[in-house]
PDB file of C-alpha atoms in Angstrom:
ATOM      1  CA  UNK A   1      14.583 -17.977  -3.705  1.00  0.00           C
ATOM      2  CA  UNK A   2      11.015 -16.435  -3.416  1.00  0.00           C
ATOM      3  CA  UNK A   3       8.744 -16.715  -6.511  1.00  0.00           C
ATOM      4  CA  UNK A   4       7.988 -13.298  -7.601  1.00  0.00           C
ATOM      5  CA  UNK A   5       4.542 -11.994  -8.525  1.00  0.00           C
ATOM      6  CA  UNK A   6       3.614  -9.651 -11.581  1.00  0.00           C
ATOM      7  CA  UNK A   7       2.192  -6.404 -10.511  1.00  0.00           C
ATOM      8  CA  UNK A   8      -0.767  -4.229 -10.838  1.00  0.00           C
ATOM      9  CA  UNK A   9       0.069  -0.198 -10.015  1.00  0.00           C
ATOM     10  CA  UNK A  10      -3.466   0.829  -9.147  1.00  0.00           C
ATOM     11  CA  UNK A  11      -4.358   4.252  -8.713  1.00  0.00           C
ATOM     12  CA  UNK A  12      -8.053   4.462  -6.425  1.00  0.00           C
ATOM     13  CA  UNK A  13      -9.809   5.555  -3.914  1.00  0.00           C
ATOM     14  CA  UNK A  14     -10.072   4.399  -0.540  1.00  0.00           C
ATOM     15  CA  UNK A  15     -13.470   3.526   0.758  1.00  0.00           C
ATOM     16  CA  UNK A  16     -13.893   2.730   4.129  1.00  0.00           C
ATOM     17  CA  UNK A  17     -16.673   0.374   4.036  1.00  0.00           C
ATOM     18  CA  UNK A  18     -14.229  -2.031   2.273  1.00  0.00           C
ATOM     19  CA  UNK A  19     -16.302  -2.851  -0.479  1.00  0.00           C
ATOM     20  CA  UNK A  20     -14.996  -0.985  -3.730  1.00  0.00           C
ATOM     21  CA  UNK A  21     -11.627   1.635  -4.704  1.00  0.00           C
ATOM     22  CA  UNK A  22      -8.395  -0.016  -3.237  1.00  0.00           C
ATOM     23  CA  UNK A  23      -9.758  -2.365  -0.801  1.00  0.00           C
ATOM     24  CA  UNK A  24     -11.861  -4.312  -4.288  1.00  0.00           C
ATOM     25  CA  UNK A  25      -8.565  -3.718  -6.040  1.00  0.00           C
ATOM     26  CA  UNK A  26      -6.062  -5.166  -4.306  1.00  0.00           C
ATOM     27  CA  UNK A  27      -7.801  -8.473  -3.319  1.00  0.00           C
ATOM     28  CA  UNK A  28      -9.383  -9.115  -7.034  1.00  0.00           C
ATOM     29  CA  UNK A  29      -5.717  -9.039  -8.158  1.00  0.00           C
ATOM     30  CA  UNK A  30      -4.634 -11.311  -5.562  1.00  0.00           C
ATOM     31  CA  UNK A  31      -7.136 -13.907  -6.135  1.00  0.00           C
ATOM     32  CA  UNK A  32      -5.683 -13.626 -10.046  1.00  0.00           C
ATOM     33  CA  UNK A  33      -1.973 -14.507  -8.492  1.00  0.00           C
ATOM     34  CA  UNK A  34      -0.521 -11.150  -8.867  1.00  0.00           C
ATOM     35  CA  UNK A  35       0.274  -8.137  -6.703  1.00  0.00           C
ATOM     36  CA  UNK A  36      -1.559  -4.681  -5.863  1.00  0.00           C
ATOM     37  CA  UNK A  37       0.705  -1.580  -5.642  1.00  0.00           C
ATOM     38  CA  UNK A  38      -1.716   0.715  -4.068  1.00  0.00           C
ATOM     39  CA  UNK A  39      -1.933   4.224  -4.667  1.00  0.00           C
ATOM     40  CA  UNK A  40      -4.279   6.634  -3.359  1.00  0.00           C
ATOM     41  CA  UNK A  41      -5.532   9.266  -5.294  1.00  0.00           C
ATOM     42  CA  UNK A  42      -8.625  10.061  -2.720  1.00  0.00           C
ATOM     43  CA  UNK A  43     -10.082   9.752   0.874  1.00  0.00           C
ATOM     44  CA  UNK A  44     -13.471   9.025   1.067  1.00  0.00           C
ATOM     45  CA  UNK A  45     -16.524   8.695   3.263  1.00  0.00           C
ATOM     46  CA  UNK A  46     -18.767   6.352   2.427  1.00  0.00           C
ATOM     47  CA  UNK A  47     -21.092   3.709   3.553  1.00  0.00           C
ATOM     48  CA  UNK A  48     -22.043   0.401   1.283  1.00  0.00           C
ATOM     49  CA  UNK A  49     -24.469   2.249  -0.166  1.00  0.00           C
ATOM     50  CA  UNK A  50     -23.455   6.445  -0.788  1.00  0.00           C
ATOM     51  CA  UNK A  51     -20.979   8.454  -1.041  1.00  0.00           C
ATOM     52  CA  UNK A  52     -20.732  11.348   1.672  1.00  0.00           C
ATOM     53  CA  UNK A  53     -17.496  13.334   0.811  1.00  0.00           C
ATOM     54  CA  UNK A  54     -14.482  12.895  -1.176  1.00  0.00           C
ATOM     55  CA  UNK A  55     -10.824  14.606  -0.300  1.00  0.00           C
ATOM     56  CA  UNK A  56      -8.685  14.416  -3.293  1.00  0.00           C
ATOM     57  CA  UNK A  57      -4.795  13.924  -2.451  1.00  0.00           C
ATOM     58  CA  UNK A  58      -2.411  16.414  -3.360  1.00  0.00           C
ATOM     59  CA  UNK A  59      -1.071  15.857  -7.009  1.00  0.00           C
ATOM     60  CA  UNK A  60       2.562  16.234  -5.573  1.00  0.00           C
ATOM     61  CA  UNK A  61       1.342  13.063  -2.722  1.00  0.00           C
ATOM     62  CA  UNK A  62      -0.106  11.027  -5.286  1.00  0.00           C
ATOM     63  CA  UNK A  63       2.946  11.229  -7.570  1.00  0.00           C
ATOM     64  CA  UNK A  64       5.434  10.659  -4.651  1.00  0.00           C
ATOM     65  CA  UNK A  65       3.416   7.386  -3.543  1.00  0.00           C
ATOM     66  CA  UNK A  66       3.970   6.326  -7.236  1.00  0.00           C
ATOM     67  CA  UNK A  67       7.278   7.202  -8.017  1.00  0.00           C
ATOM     68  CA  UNK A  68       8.447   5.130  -4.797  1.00  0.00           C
ATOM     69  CA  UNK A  69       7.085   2.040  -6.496  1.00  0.00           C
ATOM     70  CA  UNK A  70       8.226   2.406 -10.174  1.00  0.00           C
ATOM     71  CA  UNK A  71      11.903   3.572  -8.692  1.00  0.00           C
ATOM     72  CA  UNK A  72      12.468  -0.189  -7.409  1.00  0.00           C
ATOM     73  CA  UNK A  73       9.715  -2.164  -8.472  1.00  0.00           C
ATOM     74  CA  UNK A  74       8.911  -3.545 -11.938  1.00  0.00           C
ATOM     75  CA  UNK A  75       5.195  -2.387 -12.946  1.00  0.00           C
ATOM     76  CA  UNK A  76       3.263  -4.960 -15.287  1.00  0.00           C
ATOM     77  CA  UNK A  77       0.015  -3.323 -15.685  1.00  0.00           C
ATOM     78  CA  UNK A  78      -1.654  -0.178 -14.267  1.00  0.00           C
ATOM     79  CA  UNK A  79      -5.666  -0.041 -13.194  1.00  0.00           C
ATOM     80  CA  UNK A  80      -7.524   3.542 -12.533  1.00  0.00           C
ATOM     81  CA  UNK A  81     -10.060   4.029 -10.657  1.00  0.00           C
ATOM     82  CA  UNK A  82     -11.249   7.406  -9.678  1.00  0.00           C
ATOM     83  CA  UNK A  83      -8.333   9.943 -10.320  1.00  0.00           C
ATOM     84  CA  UNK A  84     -10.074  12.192  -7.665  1.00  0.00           C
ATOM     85  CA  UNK A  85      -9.463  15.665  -9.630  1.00  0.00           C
ATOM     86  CA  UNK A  86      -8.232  16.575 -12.795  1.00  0.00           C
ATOM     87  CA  UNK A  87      -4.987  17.380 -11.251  1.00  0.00           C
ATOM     88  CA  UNK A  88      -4.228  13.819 -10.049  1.00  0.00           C
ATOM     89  CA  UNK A  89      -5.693  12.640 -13.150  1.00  0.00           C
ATOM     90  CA  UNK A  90      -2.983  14.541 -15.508  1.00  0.00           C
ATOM     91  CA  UNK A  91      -0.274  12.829 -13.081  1.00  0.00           C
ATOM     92  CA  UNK A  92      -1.400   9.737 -13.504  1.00  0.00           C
ATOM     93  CA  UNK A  93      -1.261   9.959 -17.670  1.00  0.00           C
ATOM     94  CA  UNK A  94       2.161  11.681 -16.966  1.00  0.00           C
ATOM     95  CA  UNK A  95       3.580   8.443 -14.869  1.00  0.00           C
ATOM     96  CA  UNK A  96       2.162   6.277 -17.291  1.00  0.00           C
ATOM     97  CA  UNK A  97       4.254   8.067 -20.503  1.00  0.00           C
ATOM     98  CA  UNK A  98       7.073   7.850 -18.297  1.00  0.00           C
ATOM     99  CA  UNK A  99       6.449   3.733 -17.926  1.00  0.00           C
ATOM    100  CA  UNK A 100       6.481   3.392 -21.577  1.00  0.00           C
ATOM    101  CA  UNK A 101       9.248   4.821 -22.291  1.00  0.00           C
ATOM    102  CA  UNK A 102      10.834   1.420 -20.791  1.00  0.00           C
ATOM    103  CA  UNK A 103       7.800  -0.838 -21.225  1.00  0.00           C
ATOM    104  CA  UNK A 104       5.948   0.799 -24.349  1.00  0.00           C
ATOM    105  CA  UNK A 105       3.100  -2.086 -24.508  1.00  0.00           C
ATOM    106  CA  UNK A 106       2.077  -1.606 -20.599  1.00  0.00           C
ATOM    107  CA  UNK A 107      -1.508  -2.757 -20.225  1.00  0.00           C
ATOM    108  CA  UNK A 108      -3.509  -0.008 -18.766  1.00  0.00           C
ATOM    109  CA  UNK A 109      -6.999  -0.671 -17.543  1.00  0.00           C
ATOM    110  CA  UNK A 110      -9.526   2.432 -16.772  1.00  0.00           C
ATOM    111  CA  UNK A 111     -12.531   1.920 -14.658  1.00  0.00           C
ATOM    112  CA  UNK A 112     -13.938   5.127 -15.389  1.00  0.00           C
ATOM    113  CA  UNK A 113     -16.288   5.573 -11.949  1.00  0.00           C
ATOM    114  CA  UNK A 114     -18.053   8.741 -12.590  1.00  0.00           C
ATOM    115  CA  UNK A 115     -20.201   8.289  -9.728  1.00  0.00           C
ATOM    116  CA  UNK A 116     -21.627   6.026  -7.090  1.00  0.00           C
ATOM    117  CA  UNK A 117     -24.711   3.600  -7.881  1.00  0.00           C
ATOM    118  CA  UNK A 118     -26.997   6.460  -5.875  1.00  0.00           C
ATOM    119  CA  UNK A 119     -25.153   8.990  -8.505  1.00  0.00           C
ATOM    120  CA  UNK A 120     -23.347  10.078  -5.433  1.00  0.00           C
ATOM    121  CA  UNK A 121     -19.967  11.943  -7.005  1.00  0.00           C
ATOM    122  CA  UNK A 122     -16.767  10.535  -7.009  1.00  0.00           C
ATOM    123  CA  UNK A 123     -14.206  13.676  -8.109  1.00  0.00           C
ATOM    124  CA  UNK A 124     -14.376  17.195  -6.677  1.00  0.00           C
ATOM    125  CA  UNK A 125     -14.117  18.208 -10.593  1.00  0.00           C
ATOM    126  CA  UNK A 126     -16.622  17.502 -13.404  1.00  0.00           C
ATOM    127  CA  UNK A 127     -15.324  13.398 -13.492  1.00  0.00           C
ATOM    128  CA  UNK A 128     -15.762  13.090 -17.667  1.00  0.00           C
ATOM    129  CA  UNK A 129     -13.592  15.792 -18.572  1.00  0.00           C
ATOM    130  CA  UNK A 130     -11.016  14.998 -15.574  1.00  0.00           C
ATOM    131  CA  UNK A 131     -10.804  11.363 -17.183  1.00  0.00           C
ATOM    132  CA  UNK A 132      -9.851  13.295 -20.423  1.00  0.00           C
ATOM    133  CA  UNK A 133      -6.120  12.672 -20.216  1.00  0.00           C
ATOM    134  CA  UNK A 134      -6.497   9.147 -19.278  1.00  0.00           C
ATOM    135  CA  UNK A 135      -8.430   7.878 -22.697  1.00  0.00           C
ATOM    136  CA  UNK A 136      -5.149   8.489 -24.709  1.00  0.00           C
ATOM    137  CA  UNK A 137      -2.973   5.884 -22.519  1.00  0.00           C
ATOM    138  CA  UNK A 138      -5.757   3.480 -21.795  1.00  0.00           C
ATOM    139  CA  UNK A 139      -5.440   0.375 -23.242  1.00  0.00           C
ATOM    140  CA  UNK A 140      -8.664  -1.073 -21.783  1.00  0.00           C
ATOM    141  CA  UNK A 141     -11.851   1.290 -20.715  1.00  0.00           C
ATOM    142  CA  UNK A 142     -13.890  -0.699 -18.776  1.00  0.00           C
ATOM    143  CA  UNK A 143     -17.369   1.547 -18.138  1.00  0.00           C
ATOM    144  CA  UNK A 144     -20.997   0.327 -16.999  1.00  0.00           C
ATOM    145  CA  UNK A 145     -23.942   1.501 -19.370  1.00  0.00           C
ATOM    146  CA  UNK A 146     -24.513   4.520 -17.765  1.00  0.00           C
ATOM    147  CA  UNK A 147     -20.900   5.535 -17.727  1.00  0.00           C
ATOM    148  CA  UNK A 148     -20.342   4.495 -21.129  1.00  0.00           C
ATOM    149  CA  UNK A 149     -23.322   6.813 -22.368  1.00  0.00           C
ATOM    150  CA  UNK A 150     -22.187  10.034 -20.160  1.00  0.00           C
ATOM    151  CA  UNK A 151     -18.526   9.402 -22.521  1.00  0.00           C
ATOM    152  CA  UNK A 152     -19.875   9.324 -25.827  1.00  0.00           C
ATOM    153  CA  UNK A 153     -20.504   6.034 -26.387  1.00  0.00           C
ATOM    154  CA  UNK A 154     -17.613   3.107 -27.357  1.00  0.00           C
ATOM    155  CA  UNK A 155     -17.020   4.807 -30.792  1.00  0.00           C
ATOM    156  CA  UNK A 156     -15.992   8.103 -28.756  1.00  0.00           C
ATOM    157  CA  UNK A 157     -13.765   6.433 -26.255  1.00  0.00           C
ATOM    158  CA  UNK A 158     -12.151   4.760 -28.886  1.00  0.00           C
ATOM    159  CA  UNK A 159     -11.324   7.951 -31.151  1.00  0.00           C
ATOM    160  CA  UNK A 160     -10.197   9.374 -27.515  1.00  0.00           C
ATOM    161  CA  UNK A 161      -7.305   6.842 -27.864  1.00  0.00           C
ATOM    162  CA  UNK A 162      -8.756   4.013 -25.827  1.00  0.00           C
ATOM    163  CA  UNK A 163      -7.424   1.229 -27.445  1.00  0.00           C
ATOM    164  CA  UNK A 164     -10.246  -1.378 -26.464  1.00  0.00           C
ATOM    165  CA  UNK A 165     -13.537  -0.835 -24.886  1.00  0.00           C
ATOM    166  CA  UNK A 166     -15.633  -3.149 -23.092  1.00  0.00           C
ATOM    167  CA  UNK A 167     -19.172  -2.559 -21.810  1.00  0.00           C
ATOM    168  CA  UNK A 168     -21.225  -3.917 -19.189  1.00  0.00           C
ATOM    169  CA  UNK A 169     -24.388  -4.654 -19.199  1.00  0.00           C
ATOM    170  CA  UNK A 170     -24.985  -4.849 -15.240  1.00  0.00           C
ATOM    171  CA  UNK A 171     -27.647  -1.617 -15.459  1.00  0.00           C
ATOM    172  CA  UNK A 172     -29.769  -3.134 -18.010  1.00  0.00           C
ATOM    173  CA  UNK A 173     -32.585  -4.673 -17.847  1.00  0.00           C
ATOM    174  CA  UNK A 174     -33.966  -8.685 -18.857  1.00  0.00           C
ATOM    175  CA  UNK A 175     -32.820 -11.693 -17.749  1.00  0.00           C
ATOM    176  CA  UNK A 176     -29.001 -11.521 -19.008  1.00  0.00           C
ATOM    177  CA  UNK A 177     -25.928  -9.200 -18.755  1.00  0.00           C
ATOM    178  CA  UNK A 178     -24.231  -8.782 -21.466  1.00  0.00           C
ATOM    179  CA  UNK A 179     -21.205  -6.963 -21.961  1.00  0.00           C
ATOM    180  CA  UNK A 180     -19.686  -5.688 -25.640  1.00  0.00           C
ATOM    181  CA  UNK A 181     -15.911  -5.508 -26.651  1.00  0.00           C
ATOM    182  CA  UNK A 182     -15.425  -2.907 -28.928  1.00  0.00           C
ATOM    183  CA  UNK A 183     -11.930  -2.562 -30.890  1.00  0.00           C
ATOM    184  CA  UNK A 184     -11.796  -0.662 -34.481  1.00  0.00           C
ATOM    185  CA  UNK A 185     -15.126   0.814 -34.339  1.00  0.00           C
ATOM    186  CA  UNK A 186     -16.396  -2.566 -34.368  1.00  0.00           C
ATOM    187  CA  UNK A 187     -18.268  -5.355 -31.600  1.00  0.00           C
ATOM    188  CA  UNK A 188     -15.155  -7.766 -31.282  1.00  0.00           C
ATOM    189  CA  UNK A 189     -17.346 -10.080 -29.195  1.00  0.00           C
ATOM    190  CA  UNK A 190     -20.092 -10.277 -26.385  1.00  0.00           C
ATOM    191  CA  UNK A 191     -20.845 -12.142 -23.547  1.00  0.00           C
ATOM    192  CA  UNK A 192     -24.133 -13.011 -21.764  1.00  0.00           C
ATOM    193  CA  UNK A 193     -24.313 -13.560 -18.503  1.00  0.00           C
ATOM    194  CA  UNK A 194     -27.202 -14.442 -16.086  1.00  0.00           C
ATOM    195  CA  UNK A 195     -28.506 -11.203 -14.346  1.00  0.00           C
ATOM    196  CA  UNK A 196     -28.351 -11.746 -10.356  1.00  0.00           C
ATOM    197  CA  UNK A 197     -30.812 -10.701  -7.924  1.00  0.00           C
ATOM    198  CA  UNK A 198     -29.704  -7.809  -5.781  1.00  0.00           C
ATOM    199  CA  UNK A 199     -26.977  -4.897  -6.345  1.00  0.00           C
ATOM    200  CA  UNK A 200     -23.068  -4.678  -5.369  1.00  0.00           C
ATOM    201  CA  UNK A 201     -20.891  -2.766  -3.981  1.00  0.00           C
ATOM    202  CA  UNK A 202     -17.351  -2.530  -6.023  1.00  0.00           C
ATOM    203  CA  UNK A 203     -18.174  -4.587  -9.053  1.00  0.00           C
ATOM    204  CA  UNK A 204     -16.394  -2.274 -11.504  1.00  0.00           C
ATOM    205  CA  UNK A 205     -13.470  -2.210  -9.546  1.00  0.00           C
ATOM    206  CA  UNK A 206     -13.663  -5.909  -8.900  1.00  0.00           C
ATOM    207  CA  UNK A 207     -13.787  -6.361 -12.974  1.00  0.00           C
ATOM    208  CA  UNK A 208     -11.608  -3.795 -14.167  1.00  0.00           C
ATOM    209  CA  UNK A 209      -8.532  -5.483 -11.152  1.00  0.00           C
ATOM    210  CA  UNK A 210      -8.826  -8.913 -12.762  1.00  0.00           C
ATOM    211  CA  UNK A 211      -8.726  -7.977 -16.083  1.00  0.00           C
ATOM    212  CA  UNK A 212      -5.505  -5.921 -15.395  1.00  0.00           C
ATOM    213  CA  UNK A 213      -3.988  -8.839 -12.971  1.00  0.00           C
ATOM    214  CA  UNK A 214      -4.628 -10.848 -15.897  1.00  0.00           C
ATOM    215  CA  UNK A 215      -2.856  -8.795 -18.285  1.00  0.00           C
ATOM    216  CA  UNK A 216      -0.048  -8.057 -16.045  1.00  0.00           C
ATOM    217  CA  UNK A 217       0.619 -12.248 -15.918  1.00  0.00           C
ATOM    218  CA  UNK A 218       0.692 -12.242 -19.511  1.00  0.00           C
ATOM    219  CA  UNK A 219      -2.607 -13.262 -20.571  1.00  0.00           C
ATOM    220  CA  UNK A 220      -3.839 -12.341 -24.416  1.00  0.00           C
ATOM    221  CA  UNK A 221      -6.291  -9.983 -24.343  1.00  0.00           C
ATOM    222  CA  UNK A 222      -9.326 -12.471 -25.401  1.00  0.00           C
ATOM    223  CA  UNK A 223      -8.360 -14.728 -22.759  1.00  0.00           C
ATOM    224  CA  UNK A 224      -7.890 -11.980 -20.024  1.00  0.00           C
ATOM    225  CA  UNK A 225     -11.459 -10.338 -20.602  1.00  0.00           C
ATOM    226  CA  UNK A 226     -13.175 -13.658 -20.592  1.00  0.00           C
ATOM    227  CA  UNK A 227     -11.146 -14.885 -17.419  1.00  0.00           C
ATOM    228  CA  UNK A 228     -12.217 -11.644 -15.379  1.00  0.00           C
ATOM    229  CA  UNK A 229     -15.956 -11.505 -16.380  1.00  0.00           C
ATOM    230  CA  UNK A 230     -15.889 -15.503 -14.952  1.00  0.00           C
ATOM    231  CA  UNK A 231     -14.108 -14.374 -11.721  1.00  0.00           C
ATOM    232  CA  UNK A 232     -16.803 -11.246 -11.442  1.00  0.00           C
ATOM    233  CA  UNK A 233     -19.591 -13.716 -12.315  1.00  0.00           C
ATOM    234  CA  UNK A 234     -18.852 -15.663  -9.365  1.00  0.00           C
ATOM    235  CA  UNK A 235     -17.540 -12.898  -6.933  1.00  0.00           C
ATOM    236  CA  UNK A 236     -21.256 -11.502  -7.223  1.00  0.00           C
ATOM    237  CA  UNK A 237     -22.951 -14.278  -7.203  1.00  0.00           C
ATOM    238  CA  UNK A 238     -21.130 -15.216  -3.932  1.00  0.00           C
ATOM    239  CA  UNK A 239     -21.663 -11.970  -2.676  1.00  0.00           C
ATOM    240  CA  UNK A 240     -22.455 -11.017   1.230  1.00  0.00           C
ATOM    241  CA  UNK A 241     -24.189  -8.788   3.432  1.00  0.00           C
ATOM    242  CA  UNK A 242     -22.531  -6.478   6.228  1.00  0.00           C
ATOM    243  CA  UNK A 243     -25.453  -3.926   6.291  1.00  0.00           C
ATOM    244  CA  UNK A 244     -29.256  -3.168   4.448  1.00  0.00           C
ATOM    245  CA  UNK A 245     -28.280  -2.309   1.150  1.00  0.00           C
ATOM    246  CA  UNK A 246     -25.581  -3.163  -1.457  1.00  0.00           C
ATOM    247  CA  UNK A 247     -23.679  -6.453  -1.682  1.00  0.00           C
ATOM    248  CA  UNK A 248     -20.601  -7.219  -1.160  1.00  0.00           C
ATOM    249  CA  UNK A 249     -18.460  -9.828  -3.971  1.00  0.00           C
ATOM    250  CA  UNK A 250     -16.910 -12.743  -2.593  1.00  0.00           C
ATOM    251  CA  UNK A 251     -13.506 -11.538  -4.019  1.00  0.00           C
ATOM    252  CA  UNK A 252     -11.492 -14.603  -2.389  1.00  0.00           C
ATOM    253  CA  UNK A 253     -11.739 -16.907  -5.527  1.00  0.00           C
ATOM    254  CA  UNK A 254      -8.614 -18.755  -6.517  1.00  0.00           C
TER     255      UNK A 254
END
């Protein structure tokens, strides 16, 4: 008999340069050992670089693609990426209530990608307040400085309903990254990280996917968020080039 995987419902984007939304999701899990269920909540054109147009999918679409999945397949964790409009984004938090109701502790993970690293935007709404009925079934909100600022800040998210909070550091400056976990209105714990040269394409994505893989095998929550950062860590600083511009992570570490 086959070995079965855990799975990750994800809930992204697709971006045809391969480099971030779906395409970072589904191999990041993989390289954790578990499965992508892709769901597309957005068409996209984009380069490695900006963001040219986004075509949200029909609510109904996105909630048919879903439903498919959770009708036969056992869902371990969920990852977000961008919702692409408030619409799809109330769908989502409506699938995940209905996942609870069997499998109330379901690890949710929220990359909350309010807009491309040229400030390009990702969600043909304004992206904070379509996020707004994610926060309350998030378990983990996984946003960049920038991001995290434009929300209100960890203490914020957390009164949102965000259960956990981590920050990253990657749009700082100095020599080190380093990324906060905040639980209970309180730093849980930090890491610091050497700060790369250059700038990637999908690294969000690429975190928020392991830390939800990792989660979906079972992994504690300590263990899961230091396990991903590693994988990132070495994803970007194997990254490679397919064009002037942003990086790509070497996602295809075991």
């Amino acid at each position: 008999m086959a070995q079965q995987r855990p799975t990750v419902l994800v809930f992204a984007g697709a971006d045809p340069s391969g480099g971030a939304g779906i395409a970072a999701d589904i191999v990041a899990i993989a390289a954790q050992g578990a499965h992508a269920l892709p769901v597309i909540t957005a068409l996209t054109v984009q380069d490695n670089d900006r963001v040219f147009a986004v075509e949200p999918v029909a609510p109904a679409l996105l909630r048919r693609q879903a439903q498919a999945l959770i009708d036969k397949i056992a869902i371990d964790a969920v990852k977000i990426g961008i919702p692409g409009s408030a619409a799809n984004a109330a769908v989502i938090a409506q699938l995940i209530a209905q996942l609870r109701l069997a499998h109330p502790s379901l690890p949710v993970v929220l990359d909350p990608v309010l807009a491309s690293g040229h400030g390009d935007v990702l969600s043909r709404d304004d992206a904070v307040l379509a996020l707004a009925p994610l926060l309350p079934v998030t378990t983990v909100i996984v946003p960049n400085g920038p991001e995290a600022l434009a929300l209100g800040g960890a203490e914020n998210l957390l009164a949102q309903g965000c259960q956990h909070v981590l920050v990253t550091g990657g749009h700082g400056d100095g020599d080190e990254v380093i990324n906060r976990w905040f639980a209970d209105d309180a730093v849980r714990h930090e890491w610091r990280w050497p700060r790369l040269p250059g700038e990637f394409h999908g690294s969000g994505c690429t975190l928020a996917s392991a830390i939800a893989a990792r989660l979906a095998l079972g992994q504690a929550l300590p263990a899961a968020l230091d396990g991903a950062q590693a994988y990132c860590h070495a994803a970007l600083a194997g990254a490679y080039a397919i064009a002037p511009g942003q990086l790509m992570p070497q996602r295809f570490i075991e």
